[in-house]
mmCIF file of C-alpha atoms in Angstrom:
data_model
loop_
_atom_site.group_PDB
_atom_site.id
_atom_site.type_symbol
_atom_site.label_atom_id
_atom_site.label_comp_id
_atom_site.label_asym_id
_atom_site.label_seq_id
_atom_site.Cartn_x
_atom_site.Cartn_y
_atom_site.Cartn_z
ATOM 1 C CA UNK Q 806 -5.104 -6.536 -18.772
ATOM 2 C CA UNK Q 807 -8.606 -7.302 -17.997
ATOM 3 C CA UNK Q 808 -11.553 -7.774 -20.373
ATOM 4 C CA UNK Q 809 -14.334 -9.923 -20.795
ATOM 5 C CA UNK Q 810 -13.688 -13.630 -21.464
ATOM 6 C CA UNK Q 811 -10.631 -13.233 -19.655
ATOM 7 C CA UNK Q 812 -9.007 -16.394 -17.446
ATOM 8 C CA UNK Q 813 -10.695 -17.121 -14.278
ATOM 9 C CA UNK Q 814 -7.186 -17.206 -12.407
ATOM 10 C CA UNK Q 815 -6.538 -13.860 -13.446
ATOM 11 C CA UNK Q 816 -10.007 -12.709 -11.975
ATOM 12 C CA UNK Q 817 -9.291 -14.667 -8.846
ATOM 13 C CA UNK Q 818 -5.999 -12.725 -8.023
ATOM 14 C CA UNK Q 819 -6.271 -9.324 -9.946
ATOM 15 C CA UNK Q 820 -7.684 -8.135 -6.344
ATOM 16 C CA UNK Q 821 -4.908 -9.488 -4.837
ATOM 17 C CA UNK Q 822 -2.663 -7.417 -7.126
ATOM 18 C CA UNK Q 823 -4.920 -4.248 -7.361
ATOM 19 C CA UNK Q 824 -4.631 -4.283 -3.601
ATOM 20 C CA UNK Q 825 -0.311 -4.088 -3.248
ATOM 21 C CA UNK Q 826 -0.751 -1.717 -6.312
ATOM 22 C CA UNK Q 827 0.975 -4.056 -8.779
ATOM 23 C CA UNK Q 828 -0.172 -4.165 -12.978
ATOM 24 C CA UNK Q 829 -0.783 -7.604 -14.797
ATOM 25 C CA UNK Q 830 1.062 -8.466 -17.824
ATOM 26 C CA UNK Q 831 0.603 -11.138 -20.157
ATOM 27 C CA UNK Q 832 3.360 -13.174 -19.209
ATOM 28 C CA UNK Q 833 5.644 -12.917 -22.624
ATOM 29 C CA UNK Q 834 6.205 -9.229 -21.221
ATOM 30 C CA UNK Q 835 7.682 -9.953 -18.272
ATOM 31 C CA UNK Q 836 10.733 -8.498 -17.069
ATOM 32 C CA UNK Q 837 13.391 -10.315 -15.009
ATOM 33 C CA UNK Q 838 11.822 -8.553 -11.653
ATOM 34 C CA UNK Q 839 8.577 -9.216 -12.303
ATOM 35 C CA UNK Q 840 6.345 -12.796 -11.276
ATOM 36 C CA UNK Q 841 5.182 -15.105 -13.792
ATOM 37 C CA UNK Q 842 2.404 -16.777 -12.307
ATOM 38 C CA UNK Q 843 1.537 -20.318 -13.576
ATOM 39 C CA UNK Q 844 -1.617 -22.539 -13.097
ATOM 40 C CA UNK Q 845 -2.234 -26.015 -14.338
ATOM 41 C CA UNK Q 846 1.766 -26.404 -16.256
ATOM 42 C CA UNK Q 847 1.028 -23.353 -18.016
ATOM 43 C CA UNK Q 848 2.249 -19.336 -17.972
ATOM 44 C CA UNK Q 849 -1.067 -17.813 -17.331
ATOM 45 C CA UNK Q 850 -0.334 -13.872 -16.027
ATOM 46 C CA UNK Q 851 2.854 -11.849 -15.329
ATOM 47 C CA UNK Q 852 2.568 -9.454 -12.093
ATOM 48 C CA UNK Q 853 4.977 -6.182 -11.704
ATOM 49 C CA UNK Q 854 5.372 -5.070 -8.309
ATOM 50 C CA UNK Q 855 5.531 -1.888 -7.532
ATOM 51 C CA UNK Q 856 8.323 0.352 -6.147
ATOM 52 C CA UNK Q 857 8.350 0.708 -2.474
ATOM 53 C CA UNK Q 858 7.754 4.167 -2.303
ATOM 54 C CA UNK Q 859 4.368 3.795 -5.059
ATOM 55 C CA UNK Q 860 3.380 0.923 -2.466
ATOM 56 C CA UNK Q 861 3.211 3.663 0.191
ATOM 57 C CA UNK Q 862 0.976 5.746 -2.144
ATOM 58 C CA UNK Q 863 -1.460 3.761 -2.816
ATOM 59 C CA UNK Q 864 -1.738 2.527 0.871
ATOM 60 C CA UNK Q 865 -2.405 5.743 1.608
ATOM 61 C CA UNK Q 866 -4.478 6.300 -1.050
ATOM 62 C CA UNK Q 867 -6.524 3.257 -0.030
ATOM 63 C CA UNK Q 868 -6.829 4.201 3.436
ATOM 64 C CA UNK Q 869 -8.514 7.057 2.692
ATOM 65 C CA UNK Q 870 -10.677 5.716 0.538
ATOM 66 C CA UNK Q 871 -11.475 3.384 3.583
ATOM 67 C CA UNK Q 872 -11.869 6.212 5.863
ATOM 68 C CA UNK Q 873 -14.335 8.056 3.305
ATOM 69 C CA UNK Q 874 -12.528 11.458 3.206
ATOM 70 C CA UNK Q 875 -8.803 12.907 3.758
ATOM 71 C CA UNK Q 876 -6.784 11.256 5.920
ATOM 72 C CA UNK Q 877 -5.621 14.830 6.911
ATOM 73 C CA UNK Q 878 -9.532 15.469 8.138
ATOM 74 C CA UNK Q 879 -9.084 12.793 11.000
ATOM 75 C CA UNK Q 880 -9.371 12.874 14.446
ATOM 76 C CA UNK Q 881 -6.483 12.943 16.355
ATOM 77 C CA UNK Q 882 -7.090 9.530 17.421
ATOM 78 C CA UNK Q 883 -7.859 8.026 13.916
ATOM 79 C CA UNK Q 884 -4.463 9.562 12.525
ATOM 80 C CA UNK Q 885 -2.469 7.319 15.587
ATOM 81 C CA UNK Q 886 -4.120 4.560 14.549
ATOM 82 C CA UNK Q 887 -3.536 5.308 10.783
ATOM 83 C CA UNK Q 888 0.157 5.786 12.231
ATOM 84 C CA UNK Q 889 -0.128 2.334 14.045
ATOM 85 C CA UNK Q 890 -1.028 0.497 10.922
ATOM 86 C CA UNK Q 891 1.735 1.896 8.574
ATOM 87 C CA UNK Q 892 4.099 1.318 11.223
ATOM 88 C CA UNK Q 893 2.688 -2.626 11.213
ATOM 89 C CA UNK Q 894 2.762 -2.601 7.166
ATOM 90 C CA UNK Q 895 6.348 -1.457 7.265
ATOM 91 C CA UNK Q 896 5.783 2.307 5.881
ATOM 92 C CA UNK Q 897 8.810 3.795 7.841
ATOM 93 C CA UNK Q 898 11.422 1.722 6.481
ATOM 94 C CA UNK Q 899 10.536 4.245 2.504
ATOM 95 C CA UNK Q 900 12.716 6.278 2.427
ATOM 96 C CA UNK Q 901 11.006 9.660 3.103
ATOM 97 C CA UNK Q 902 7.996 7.373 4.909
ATOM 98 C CA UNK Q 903 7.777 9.710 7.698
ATOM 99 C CA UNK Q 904 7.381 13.112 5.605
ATOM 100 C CA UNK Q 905 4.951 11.182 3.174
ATOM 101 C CA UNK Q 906 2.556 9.890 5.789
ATOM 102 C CA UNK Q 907 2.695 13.448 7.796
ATOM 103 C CA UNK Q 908 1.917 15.156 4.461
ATOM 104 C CA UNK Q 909 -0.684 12.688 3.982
ATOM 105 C CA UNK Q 910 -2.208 13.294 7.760
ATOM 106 C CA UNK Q 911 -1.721 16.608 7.598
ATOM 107 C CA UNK Q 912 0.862 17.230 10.614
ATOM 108 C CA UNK Q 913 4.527 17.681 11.081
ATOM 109 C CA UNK Q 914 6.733 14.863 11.106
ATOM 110 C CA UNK Q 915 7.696 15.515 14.563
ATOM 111 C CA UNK Q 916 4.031 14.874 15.261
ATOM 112 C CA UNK Q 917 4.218 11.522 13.390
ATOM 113 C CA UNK Q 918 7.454 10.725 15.385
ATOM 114 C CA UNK Q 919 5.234 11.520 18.249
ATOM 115 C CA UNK Q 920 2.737 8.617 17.613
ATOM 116 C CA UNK Q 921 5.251 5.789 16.410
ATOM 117 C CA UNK Q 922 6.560 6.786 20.074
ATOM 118 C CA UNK Q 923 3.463 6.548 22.062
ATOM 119 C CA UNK Q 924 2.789 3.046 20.279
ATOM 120 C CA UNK Q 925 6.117 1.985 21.584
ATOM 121 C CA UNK Q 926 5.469 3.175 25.371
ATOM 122 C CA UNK Q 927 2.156 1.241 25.197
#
């Protein structure tokens, strides 16, 4: 839902919405869980949020774009980190987080386990 001409409120958040890996929809297509956003009195752009376990996808996905390469090609001390930030953004509460993340990293889950712990005795 983007194209030249288009409103300038839906320019100023589409970033917003790219970035929690939601979709924009003109607002008539709304469903009852998605937002309606309004500006000025009127309906201006519909956003559909995305399931929990897509959310955890694309953060992934974006922190690897971030990185510049595989999350999996890391340093040992750039995956705890990585591990330290999910844990922040509330990745372990997916169901399956943990496997997801150590699939994305590139260790065993155990590992993963291993760096949520360390954070904690820190």
């Amino acid at each position: 839902m983007t194209g030249p001409g288009e409103e300038p409120f839906i320019v100023a958040v589409k970033p917003l919405v790219d970035a929690i890996g939601g979709e924009l929809l003109p607002p008539d297509e709304a469903g009852q869980d998605d937002v309606v956003l309004s500006w000025e009195g009127a309906d201006v752009v519909a956003v559909r949020l995305p399931q929990l376990a897509d959310s955890l996808d694309h953060i992934l996905a974006a922190m690897e774009r971030r990185q510049g390469r595989p999350l999996a090609e890391l340093d040992r001390r750039t995956k705890q980190e990585v591990v330290r930030v999910l844990e922040a953004r509330g990745a372990f509460s997916v169901r399956h987080g943990v496997e997801t993340v150590a699939g994305a990293l590139g260790v065993s889950r155990f590992t993963v386990y291993n760096y949520l712990n360390r954070e904690k005795g820190t």
